[in-house]
Amino acid sequence: MTDIQIYTKLSNLSSAMKQEVSEFIDYLNFKSRKKSSISEKRVAGKAKGLIRMKENFDDPIDGFNDYLK
């Protein structure tokens, strides 16, 4: 069904029916957003091996010696 066909059907409805159609469209948009957010669950360990820490990561940083005492 094309947009023009939908618009033609919509233009023949009363104002109350147009309001009902508008609310139904809002519901369908909400429903589709809800499904997409549920299906996109995070997967643990997906970045494993991509992040590496330097061997001197825990060494004191030069310039912060006064704060570390």
mmCIF file of the N, C-alpha and C atoms, coordinates in Angstrom:
data_MODEL
# 
_entry.id   MODEL 
# 
loop_
_atom_site.group_PDB 
_atom_site.id 
_atom_site.type_symbol 
_atom_site.label_atom_id 
_atom_site.label_alt_id 
_atom_site.label_comp_id 
_atom_site.label_asym_id 
_atom_site.label_entity_id 
_atom_site.label_seq_id 
_atom_site.pdbx_PDB_ins_code 
_atom_site.Cartn_x 
_atom_site.Cartn_y 
_atom_site.Cartn_z 
_atom_site.occupancy 
_atom_site.B_iso_or_equiv 
_atom_site.pdbx_formal_charge 
_atom_site.auth_seq_id 
_atom_site.auth_comp_id 
_atom_site.auth_asym_id 
_atom_site.auth_atom_id 
_atom_site.pdbx_PDB_model_num 
ATOM 1   N N  . MET A 1 1  ? 0.853   -1.177  0.000  1.00 0.00 ? 1  MET A N  1 
ATOM 2   C CA . MET A 1 1  ? 0.000   0.000   0.000  1.00 0.00 ? 1  MET A CA 1 
ATOM 3   C C  . MET A 1 1  ? 0.898   1.238   0.000  1.00 0.00 ? 1  MET A C  1 
ATOM 4   N N  . THR A 1 2  ? 0.599   2.175   -0.833 1.00 0.00 ? 2  THR A N  1 
ATOM 5   C CA . THR A 1 2  ? 1.405   3.392   -0.945 1.00 0.00 ? 2  THR A CA 1 
ATOM 6   C C  . THR A 1 2  ? 0.920   4.453   0.038  1.00 0.00 ? 2  THR A C  1 
ATOM 7   N N  . ASP A 1 3  ? 1.739   5.458   0.227  1.00 0.00 ? 3  ASP A N  1 
ATOM 8   C CA . ASP A 1 3  ? 1.364   6.569   1.105  1.00 0.00 ? 3  ASP A CA 1 
ATOM 9   C C  . ASP A 1 3  ? 0.128   7.288   0.572  1.00 0.00 ? 3  ASP A C  1 
ATOM 10  N N  . ILE A 1 4  ? 0.025   7.399   -0.728 1.00 0.00 ? 4  ILE A N  1 
ATOM 11  C CA . ILE A 1 4  ? -1.132  8.087   -1.335 1.00 0.00 ? 4  ILE A CA 1 
ATOM 12  C C  . ILE A 1 4  ? -2.421  7.325   -1.052 1.00 0.00 ? 4  ILE A C  1 
ATOM 13  N N  . GLN A 1 5  ? -2.361  5.996   -1.136 1.00 0.00 ? 5  GLN A N  1 
ATOM 14  C CA . GLN A 1 5  ? -3.547  5.191   -0.841 1.00 0.00 ? 5  GLN A CA 1 
ATOM 15  C C  . GLN A 1 5  ? -3.948  5.344   0.625  1.00 0.00 ? 5  GLN A C  1 
ATOM 16  N N  . ILE A 1 6  ? -2.969  5.352   1.494  1.00 0.00 ? 6  ILE A N  1 
ATOM 17  C CA . ILE A 1 6  ? -3.267  5.521   2.921  1.00 0.00 ? 6  ILE A CA 1 
ATOM 18  C C  . ILE A 1 6  ? -3.856  6.903   3.167  1.00 0.00 ? 6  ILE A C  1 
ATOM 19  N N  . TYR A 1 7  ? -3.264  7.931   2.558  1.00 0.00 ? 7  TYR A N  1 
ATOM 20  C CA . TYR A 1 7  ? -3.769  9.291   2.728  1.00 0.00 ? 7  TYR A CA 1 
ATOM 21  C C  . TYR A 1 7  ? -5.196  9.425   2.199  1.00 0.00 ? 7  TYR A C  1 
ATOM 22  N N  . THR A 1 8  ? -5.496  8.782   1.084  1.00 0.00 ? 8  THR A N  1 
ATOM 23  C CA . THR A 1 8  ? -6.847  8.835   0.514  1.00 0.00 ? 8  THR A CA 1 
ATOM 24  C C  . THR A 1 8  ? -7.854  8.215   1.477  1.00 0.00 ? 8  THR A C  1 
ATOM 25  N N  . LYS A 1 9  ? -7.512  7.074   2.038  1.00 0.00 ? 9  LYS A N  1 
ATOM 26  C CA . LYS A 1 9  ? -8.408  6.448   3.012  1.00 0.00 ? 9  LYS A CA 1 
ATOM 27  C C  . LYS A 1 9  ? -8.572  7.327   4.241  1.00 0.00 ? 9  LYS A C  1 
ATOM 28  N N  . LEU A 1 10 ? -7.480  7.918   4.688  1.00 0.00 ? 10 LEU A N  1 
ATOM 29  C CA . LEU A 1 10 ? -7.508  8.763   5.879  1.00 0.00 ? 10 LEU A CA 1 
ATOM 30  C C  . LEU A 1 10 ? -8.348  10.021  5.656  1.00 0.00 ? 10 LEU A C  1 
ATOM 31  N N  . SER A 1 11 ? -8.258  10.586  4.495  1.00 0.00 ? 11 SER A N  1 
ATOM 32  C CA . SER A 1 11 ? -8.998  11.825  4.218  1.00 0.00 ? 11 SER A CA 1 
ATOM 33  C C  . SER A 1 11 ? -10.512 11.608  4.201  1.00 0.00 ? 11 SER A C  1 
ATOM 34  N N  . ASN A 1 12 ? -10.950 10.390  4.002  1.00 0.00 ? 12 ASN A N  1 
ATOM 35  C CA . ASN A 1 12 ? -12.383 10.093  3.983  1.00 0.00 ? 12 ASN A CA 1 
ATOM 36  C C  . ASN A 1 12 ? -12.968 9.840   5.375  1.00 0.00 ? 12 ASN A C  1 
ATOM 37  N N  . LEU A 1 13 ? -12.114 9.792   6.400  1.00 0.00 ? 13 LEU A N  1 
ATOM 38  C CA . LEU A 1 13 ? -12.593 9.510   7.759  1.00 0.00 ? 13 LEU A CA 1 
ATOM 39  C C  . LEU A 1 13 ? -13.053 10.778  8.460  1.00 0.00 ? 13 LEU A C  1 
ATOM 40  N N  . SER A 1 14 ? -13.888 10.594  9.484  1.00 0.00 ? 14 SER A N  1 
ATOM 41  C CA . SER A 1 14 ? -14.320 11.720  10.312 1.00 0.00 ? 14 SER A CA 1 
ATOM 42  C C  . SER A 1 14 ? -13.161 12.143  11.222 1.00 0.00 ? 14 SER A C  1 
ATOM 43  N N  . SER A 1 15 ? -13.299 13.300  11.841 1.00 0.00 ? 15 SER A N  1 
ATOM 44  C CA . SER A 1 15 ? -12.245 13.819  12.726 1.00 0.00 ? 15 SER A CA 1 
ATOM 45  C C  . SER A 1 15 ? -11.970 12.877  13.894 1.00 0.00 ? 15 SER A C  1 
ATOM 46  N N  . ALA A 1 16 ? -13.023 12.308  14.448 1.00 0.00 ? 16 ALA A N  1 
ATOM 47  C CA . ALA A 1 16 ? -12.858 11.383  15.572 1.00 0.00 ? 16 ALA A CA 1 
ATOM 48  C C  . ALA A 1 16 ? -12.085 10.132  15.146 1.00 0.00 ? 16 ALA A C  1 
ATOM 49  N N  . MET A 1 17 ? -12.397 9.638   13.958 1.00 0.00 ? 17 MET A N  1 
ATOM 50  C CA . MET A 1 17 ? -11.700 8.449   13.455 1.00 0.00 ? 17 MET A CA 1 
ATOM 51  C C  . MET A 1 17 ? -10.233 8.780   13.125 1.00 0.00 ? 17 MET A C  1 
ATOM 52  N N  . LYS A 1 18 ? -9.982  9.978   12.611 1.00 0.00 ? 18 LYS A N  1 
ATOM 53  C CA . LYS A 1 18 ? -8.605  10.404  12.338 1.00 0.00 ? 18 LYS A CA 1 
ATOM 54  C C  . LYS A 1 18 ? -7.793  10.449  13.631 1.00 0.00 ? 18 LYS A C  1 
ATOM 55  N N  . GLN A 1 19 ? -8.426  10.926  14.702 1.00 0.00 ? 19 GLN A N  1 
ATOM 56  C CA . GLN A 1 19 ? -7.753  10.962  16.008 1.00 0.00 ? 19 GLN A CA 1 
ATOM 57  C C  . GLN A 1 19 ? -7.416  9.546   16.467 1.00 0.00 ? 19 GLN A C  1 
ATOM 58  N N  . GLU A 1 20 ? -8.330  8.633   16.257 1.00 0.00 ? 20 GLU A N  1 
ATOM 59  C CA . GLU A 1 20 ? -8.112  7.233   16.631 1.00 0.00 ? 20 GLU A CA 1 
ATOM 60  C C  . GLU A 1 20 ? -6.966  6.619   15.826 1.00 0.00 ? 20 GLU A C  1 
ATOM 61  N N  . VAL A 1 21 ? -6.910  6.914   14.551 1.00 0.00 ? 21 VAL A N  1 
ATOM 62  C CA . VAL A 1 21 ? -5.828  6.426   13.694 1.00 0.00 ? 21 VAL A CA 1 
ATOM 63  C C  . VAL A 1 21 ? -4.492  7.003   14.164 1.00 0.00 ? 21 VAL A C  1 
ATOM 64  N N  . SER A 1 22 ? -4.478  8.272   14.512 1.00 0.00 ? 22 SER A N  1 
ATOM 65  C CA . SER A 1 22 ? -3.268  8.921   14.996 1.00 0.00 ? 22 SER A CA 1 
ATOM 66  C C  . SER A 1 22 ? -2.756  8.254   16.277 1.00 0.00 ? 22 SER A C  1 
ATOM 67  N N  . GLU A 1 23 ? -3.661  7.966   17.190 1.00 0.00 ? 23 GLU A N  1 
ATOM 68  C CA . GLU A 1 23 ? -3.283  7.289   18.434 1.00 0.00 ? 23 GLU A CA 1 
ATOM 69  C C  . GLU A 1 23 ? -2.757  5.881   18.164 1.00 0.00 ? 23 GLU A C  1 
ATOM 70  N N  . PHE A 1 24 ? -3.352  5.199   17.207 1.00 0.00 ? 24 PHE A N  1 
ATOM 71  C CA . PHE A 1 24 ? -2.889  3.857   16.855 1.00 0.00 ? 24 PHE A CA 1 
ATOM 72  C C  . PHE A 1 24 ? -1.487  3.911   16.245 1.00 0.00 ? 24 PHE A C  1 
ATOM 73  N N  . ILE A 1 25 ? -1.221  4.909   15.424 1.00 0.00 ? 25 ILE A N  1 
ATOM 74  C CA . ILE A 1 25 ? 0.116   5.071   14.842 1.00 0.00 ? 25 ILE A CA 1 
ATOM 75  C C  . ILE A 1 25 ? 1.137   5.326   15.952 1.00 0.00 ? 25 ILE A C  1 
ATOM 76  N N  . ASP A 1 26 ? 0.773   6.173   16.925 1.00 0.00 ? 26 ASP A N  1 
ATOM 77  C CA . ASP A 1 26 ? 1.659   6.416   18.066 1.00 0.00 ? 26 ASP A CA 1 
ATOM 78  C C  . ASP A 1 26 ? 1.938   5.126   18.821 1.00 0.00 ? 26 ASP A C  1 
ATOM 79  N N  . TYR A 1 27 ? 0.906   4.311   19.014 1.00 0.00 ? 27 TYR A N  1 
ATOM 80  C CA . TYR A 1 27 ? 1.062   3.027   19.698 1.00 0.00 ? 27 TYR A CA 1 
ATOM 81  C C  . TYR A 1 27 ? 2.010   2.114   18.922 1.00 0.00 ? 27 TYR A C  1 
ATOM 82  N N  . LEU A 1 28 ? 1.861   2.044   17.607 1.00 0.00 ? 28 LEU A N  1 
ATOM 83  C CA . LEU A 1 28 ? 2.735   1.197   16.797 1.00 0.00 ? 28 LEU A CA 1 
ATOM 84  C C  . LEU A 1 28 ? 4.188   1.663   16.873 1.00 0.00 ? 28 LEU A C  1 
ATOM 85  N N  . ASN A 1 29 ? 4.407   2.979   16.860 1.00 0.00 ? 29 ASN A N  1 
ATOM 86  C CA . ASN A 1 29 ? 5.760   3.509   17.003 1.00 0.00 ? 29 ASN A CA 1 
ATOM 87  C C  . ASN A 1 29 ? 6.357   3.151   18.355 1.00 0.00 ? 29 ASN A C  1 
ATOM 88  N N  . PHE A 1 30 ? 5.573   3.279   19.410 1.00 0.00 ? 30 PHE A N  1 
ATOM 89  C CA . PHE A 1 30 ? 6.025   2.924   20.756 1.00 0.00 ? 30 PHE A CA 1 
ATOM 90  C C  . PHE A 1 30 ? 6.361   1.444   20.836 1.00 0.00 ? 30 PHE A C  1 
ATOM 91  N N  . LYS A 1 31 ? 5.496   0.631   20.283 1.00 0.00 ? 31 LYS A N  1 
ATOM 92  C CA . LYS A 1 31 ? 5.677   -0.815  20.309 1.00 0.00 ? 31 LYS A CA 1 
ATOM 93  C C  . LYS A 1 31 ? 6.956   -1.228  19.576 1.00 0.00 ? 31 LYS A C  1 
ATOM 94  N N  . SER A 1 32 ? 7.236   -0.603  18.447 1.00 0.00 ? 32 SER A N  1 
ATOM 95  C CA . SER A 1 32 ? 8.434   -0.964  17.683 1.00 0.00 ? 32 SER A CA 1 
ATOM 96  C C  . SER A 1 32 ? 9.694   -0.506  18.406 1.00 0.00 ? 32 SER A C  1 
ATOM 97  N N  . ARG A 1 33 ? 9.667   0.642   19.081 1.00 0.00 ? 33 ARG A N  1 
ATOM 98  C CA . ARG A 1 33 ? 10.828  1.105   19.852 1.00 0.00 ? 33 ARG A CA 1 
ATOM 99  C C  . ARG A 1 33 ? 11.073  0.199   21.043 1.00 0.00 ? 33 ARG A C  1 
ATOM 100 N N  . LYS A 1 34 ? 10.006  -0.274  21.667 1.00 0.00 ? 34 LYS A N  1 
ATOM 101 C CA . LYS A 1 34 ? 10.126  -1.134  22.838 1.00 0.00 ? 34 LYS A CA 1 
ATOM 102 C C  . LYS A 1 34 ? 10.775  -2.456  22.452 1.00 0.00 ? 34 LYS A C  1 
ATOM 103 N N  . LYS A 1 35 ? 10.374  -3.042  21.333 1.00 0.00 ? 35 LYS A N  1 
ATOM 104 C CA . LYS A 1 35 ? 10.952  -4.301  20.877 1.00 0.00 ? 35 LYS A CA 1 
ATOM 105 C C  . LYS A 1 35 ? 12.425  -4.149  20.535 1.00 0.00 ? 35 LYS A C  1 
ATOM 106 N N  . SER A 1 36 ? 12.803  -3.055  19.894 1.00 0.00 ? 36 SER A N  1 
ATOM 107 C CA . SER A 1 36 ? 14.189  -2.867  19.486 1.00 0.00 ? 36 SER A CA 1 
ATOM 108 C C  . SER A 1 36 ? 15.092  -2.676  20.692 1.00 0.00 ? 36 SER A C  1 
ATOM 109 N N  . SER A 1 37 ? 14.607  -2.027  21.752 1.00 0.00 ? 37 SER A N  1 
ATOM 110 C CA . SER A 1 37 ? 15.440  -1.830  22.929 1.00 0.00 ? 37 SER A CA 1 
ATOM 111 C C  . SER A 1 37 ? 15.606  -3.130  23.709 1.00 0.00 ? 37 SER A C  1 
ATOM 112 N N  . ILE A 1 38 ? 14.619  -4.007  23.671 1.00 0.00 ? 38 ILE A N  1 
ATOM 113 C CA . ILE A 1 38 ? 14.715  -5.285  24.375 1.00 0.00 ? 38 ILE A CA 1 
ATOM 114 C C  . ILE A 1 38 ? 15.649  -6.234  23.641 1.00 0.00 ? 38 ILE A C  1 
ATOM 115 N N  . SER A 1 39 ? 15.606  -6.242  22.335 1.00 0.00 ? 39 SER A N  1 
ATOM 116 C CA . SER A 1 39 ? 16.400  -7.197  21.575 1.00 0.00 ? 39 SER A CA 1 
ATOM 117 C C  . SER A 1 39 ? 17.881  -6.842  21.529 1.00 0.00 ? 39 SER A C  1 
ATOM 118 N N  . GLU A 1 40 ? 18.252  -5.621  21.883 1.00 0.00 ? 40 GLU A N  1 
ATOM 119 C CA . GLU A 1 40 ? 19.638  -5.205  21.832 1.00 0.00 ? 40 GLU A CA 1 
ATOM 120 C C  . GLU A 1 40 ? 20.296  -5.312  23.206 1.00 0.00 ? 40 GLU A C  1 
ATOM 121 N N  . LYS A 1 41 ? 20.329  -6.500  23.782 1.00 0.00 ? 41 LYS A N  1 
ATOM 122 C CA . LYS A 1 41 ? 20.950  -6.702  25.080 1.00 0.00 ? 41 LYS A CA 1 
ATOM 123 C C  . LYS A 1 41 ? 22.460  -6.748  24.930 1.00 0.00 ? 41 LYS A C  1 
ATOM 124 N N  . ARG A 1 42 ? 23.148  -6.296  25.959 1.00 0.00 ? 42 ARG A N  1 
ATOM 125 C CA . ARG A 1 42 ? 24.597  -6.286  25.936 1.00 0.00 ? 42 ARG A CA 1 
ATOM 126 C C  . ARG A 1 42 ? 25.137  -7.701  26.103 1.00 0.00 ? 42 ARG A C  1 
ATOM 127 N N  . VAL A 1 43 ? 26.270  -7.941  25.490 1.00 0.00 ? 43 VAL A N  1 
ATOM 128 C CA . VAL A 1 43 ? 26.918  -9.239  25.583 1.00 0.00 ? 43 VAL A CA 1 
ATOM 129 C C  . VAL A 1 43 ? 28.216  -9.060  26.351 1.00 0.00 ? 43 VAL A C  1 
ATOM 130 N N  . ALA A 1 44 ? 28.367  -9.790  27.445 1.00 0.00 ? 44 ALA A N  1 
ATOM 131 C CA . ALA A 1 44 ? 29.575  -9.689  28.264 1.00 0.00 ? 44 ALA A CA 1 
ATOM 132 C C  . ALA A 1 44 ? 30.771  -10.271 27.522 1.00 0.00 ? 44 ALA A C  1 
ATOM 133 N N  . GLY A 1 45 ? 31.915  -9.607  27.647 1.00 0.00 ? 45 GLY A N  1 
ATOM 134 C CA . GLY A 1 45 ? 33.150  -10.101 27.053 1.00 0.00 ? 45 GLY A CA 1 
ATOM 135 C C  . GLY A 1 45 ? 33.320  -9.798  25.584 1.00 0.00 ? 45 GLY A C  1 
ATOM 136 N N  . LYS A 1 46 ? 32.515  -8.944  25.040 1.00 0.00 ? 46 LYS A N  1 
ATOM 137 C CA . LYS A 1 46 ? 32.575  -8.661  23.617 1.00 0.00 ? 46 LYS A CA 1 
ATOM 138 C C  . LYS A 1 46 ? 33.865  -7.928  23.220 1.00 0.00 ? 46 LYS A C  1 
ATOM 139 N N  . ALA A 1 47 ? 34.444  -7.164  24.145 1.00 0.00 ? 47 ALA A N  1 
ATOM 140 C CA . ALA A 1 47 ? 35.660  -6.402  23.863 1.00 0.00 ? 47 ALA A CA 1 
ATOM 141 C C  . ALA A 1 47 ? 36.918  -7.110  24.377 1.00 0.00 ? 47 ALA A C  1 
ATOM 142 N N  . LYS A 1 48 ? 36.785  -8.364  24.748 1.00 0.00 ? 48 LYS A N  1 
ATOM 143 C CA . LYS A 1 48 ? 37.923  -9.093  25.290 1.00 0.00 ? 48 LYS A CA 1 
ATOM 144 C C  . LYS A 1 48 ? 39.074  -9.105  24.279 1.00 0.00 ? 48 LYS A C  1 
ATOM 145 N N  . GLY A 1 49 ? 40.252  -8.737  24.768 1.00 0.00 ? 49 GLY A N  1 
ATOM 146 C CA . GLY A 1 49 ? 41.426  -8.721  23.927 1.00 0.00 ? 49 GLY A CA 1 
ATOM 147 C C  . GLY A 1 49 ? 41.644  -7.412  23.182 1.00 0.00 ? 49 GLY A C  1 
ATOM 148 N N  . LEU A 1 50 ? 40.689  -6.491  23.240 1.00 0.00 ? 50 LEU A N  1 
ATOM 149 C CA . LEU A 1 50 ? 40.821  -5.226  22.533 1.00 0.00 ? 50 LEU A CA 1 
ATOM 150 C C  . LEU A 1 50 ? 41.483  -4.145  23.384 1.00 0.00 ? 50 LEU A C  1 
ATOM 151 N N  . ILE A 1 51 ? 41.435  -4.295  24.700 1.00 0.00 ? 51 ILE A N  1 
ATOM 152 C CA . ILE A 1 51 ? 41.982  -3.288  25.607 1.00 0.00 ? 51 ILE A CA 1 
ATOM 153 C C  . ILE A 1 51 ? 43.165  -3.900  26.354 1.00 0.00 ? 51 ILE A C  1 
ATOM 154 N N  . ARG A 1 52 ? 44.284  -3.198  26.318 1.00 0.00 ? 52 ARG A N  1 
ATOM 155 C CA . ARG A 1 52 ? 45.479  -3.680  27.014 1.00 0.00 ? 52 ARG A CA 1 
ATOM 156 C C  . ARG A 1 52 ? 46.020  -2.556  27.877 1.00 0.00 ? 52 ARG A C  1 
ATOM 157 N N  . MET A 1 53 ? 46.467  -2.909  29.072 1.00 0.00 ? 53 MET A N  1 
ATOM 158 C CA . MET A 1 53 ? 47.037  -1.933  29.987 1.00 0.00 ? 53 MET A CA 1 
ATOM 159 C C  . MET A 1 53 ? 48.558  -2.058  29.949 1.00 0.00 ? 53 MET A C  1 
ATOM 160 N N  . LYS A 1 54 ? 49.223  -0.934  30.041 1.00 0.00 ? 54 LYS A N  1 
ATOM 161 C CA . LYS A 1 54 ? 50.674  -0.935  30.064 1.00 0.00 ? 54 LYS A CA 1 
ATOM 162 C C  . LYS A 1 54 ? 51.157  -1.571  31.357 1.00 0.00 ? 54 LYS A C  1 
ATOM 163 N N  . GLU A 1 55 ? 52.362  -2.121  31.312 1.00 0.00 ? 55 GLU A N  1 
ATOM 164 C CA . GLU A 1 55 ? 52.908  -2.767  32.507 1.00 0.00 ? 55 GLU A CA 1 
ATOM 165 C C  . GLU A 1 55 ? 53.136  -1.775  33.634 1.00 0.00 ? 55 GLU A C  1 
ATOM 166 N N  . ASN A 1 56 ? 53.391  -0.526  33.322 1.00 0.00 ? 56 ASN A N  1 
ATOM 167 C CA . ASN A 1 56 ? 53.644  0.476   34.358 1.00 0.00 ? 56 ASN A CA 1 
ATOM 168 C C  . ASN A 1 56 ? 52.365  1.263   34.736 1.00 0.00 ? 56 ASN A C  1 
ATOM 169 N N  . PHE A 1 57 ? 51.220  0.679   34.532 1.00 0.00 ? 57 PHE A N  1 
ATOM 170 C CA . PHE A 1 57 ? 49.949  1.355   34.786 1.00 0.00 ? 57 PHE A CA 1 
ATOM 171 C C  . PHE A 1 57 ? 49.821  1.826   36.229 1.00 0.00 ? 57 PHE A C  1 
ATOM 172 N N  . ASP A 1 58 ? 50.263  1.020   37.180 1.00 0.00 ? 58 ASP A N  1 
ATOM 173 C CA . ASP A 1 58 ? 50.116  1.346   38.604 1.00 0.00 ? 58 ASP A CA 1 
ATOM 174 C C  . ASP A 1 58 ? 51.257  2.196   39.150 1.00 0.00 ? 58 ASP A C  1 
ATOM 175 N N  . ASP A 1 59 ? 52.267  2.494   38.357 1.00 0.00 ? 59 ASP A N  1 
ATOM 176 C CA . ASP A 1 59 ? 53.384  3.313   38.823 1.00 0.00 ? 59 ASP A CA 1 
ATOM 177 C C  . ASP A 1 59 ? 52.905  4.737   39.080 1.00 0.00 ? 59 ASP A C  1 
ATOM 178 N N  . PRO A 1 60 ? 53.540  5.425   40.066 1.00 0.00 ? 60 PRO A N  1 
ATOM 179 C CA . PRO A 1 60 ? 53.154  6.818   40.346 1.00 0.00 ? 60 PRO A CA 1 
ATOM 180 C C  . PRO A 1 60 ? 53.418  7.720   39.135 1.00 0.00 ? 60 PRO A C  1 
ATOM 181 N N  . ILE A 1 61 ? 52.584  8.728   38.960 1.00 0.00 ? 61 ILE A N  1 
ATOM 182 C CA . ILE A 1 61 ? 52.701  9.657   37.851 1.00 0.00 ? 61 ILE A CA 1 
ATOM 183 C C  . ILE A 1 61 ? 53.587  10.817  38.287 1.00 0.00 ? 61 ILE A C  1 
ATOM 184 N N  . ASP A 1 62 ? 54.544  11.178  37.436 1.00 0.00 ? 62 ASP A N  1 
ATOM 185 C CA . ASP A 1 62 ? 55.412  12.312  37.741 1.00 0.00 ? 62 ASP A CA 1 
ATOM 186 C C  . ASP A 1 62 ? 54.574  13.572  37.892 1.00 0.00 ? 62 ASP A C  1 
ATOM 187 N N  . GLY A 1 63 ? 54.906  14.376  38.890 1.00 0.00 ? 63 GLY A N  1 
ATOM 188 C CA . GLY A 1 63 ? 54.169  15.608  39.118 1.00 0.00 ? 63 GLY A CA 1 
ATOM 189 C C  . GLY A 1 63 ? 53.078  15.481  40.174 1.00 0.00 ? 63 GLY A C  1 
ATOM 190 N N  . PHE A 1 64 ? 52.737  14.252  40.567 1.00 0.00 ? 64 PHE A N  1 
ATOM 191 C CA . PHE A 1 64 ? 51.718  14.036  41.604 1.00 0.00 ? 64 PHE A CA 1 
ATOM 192 C C  . PHE A 1 64 ? 52.317  13.510  42.892 1.00 0.00 ? 64 PHE A C  1 
ATOM 193 N N  . ASN A 1 65 ? 53.632  13.560  43.012 1.00 0.00 ? 65 ASN A N  1 
ATOM 194 C CA . ASN A 1 65 ? 54.293  13.027  44.205 1.00 0.00 ? 65 ASN A CA 1 
ATOM 195 C C  . ASN A 1 65 ? 53.841  13.733  45.471 1.00 0.00 ? 65 ASN A C  1 
ATOM 196 N N  . ASP A 1 66 ? 53.595  15.043  45.403 1.00 0.00 ? 66 ASP A N  1 
ATOM 197 C CA . ASP A 1 66 ? 53.152  15.784  46.576 1.00 0.00 ? 66 ASP A CA 1 
ATOM 198 C C  . ASP A 1 66 ? 51.774  15.309  47.064 1.00 0.00 ? 66 ASP A C  1 
ATOM 199 N N  . TYR A 1 67 ? 50.943  14.883  46.177 1.00 0.00 ? 67 TYR A N  1 
ATOM 200 C CA . TYR A 1 67 ? 49.591  14.444  46.517 1.00 0.00 ? 67 TYR A CA 1 
ATOM 201 C C  . TYR A 1 67 ? 49.550  12.991  47.019 1.00 0.00 ? 67 TYR A C  1 
ATOM 202 N N  . LEU A 1 68 ? 50.569  12.213  46.709 1.00 0.00 ? 68 LEU A N  1 
ATOM 203 C CA . LEU A 1 68 ? 50.587  10.801  47.061 1.00 0.00 ? 68 LEU A CA 1 
ATOM 204 C C  . LEU A 1 68 ? 51.205  10.539  48.427 1.00 0.00 ? 68 LEU A C  1 
ATOM 205 N N  . LYS A 1 69 ? 51.747  11.544  49.097 1.00 0.00 ? 69 LYS A N  1 
ATOM 206 C CA . LYS A 1 69 ? 52.384  11.362  50.405 1.00 0.00 ? 69 LYS A CA 1 
ATOM 207 C C  . LYS A 1 69 ? 51.404  11.372  51.528 1.00 0.00 ? 69 LYS A C  1 
# 
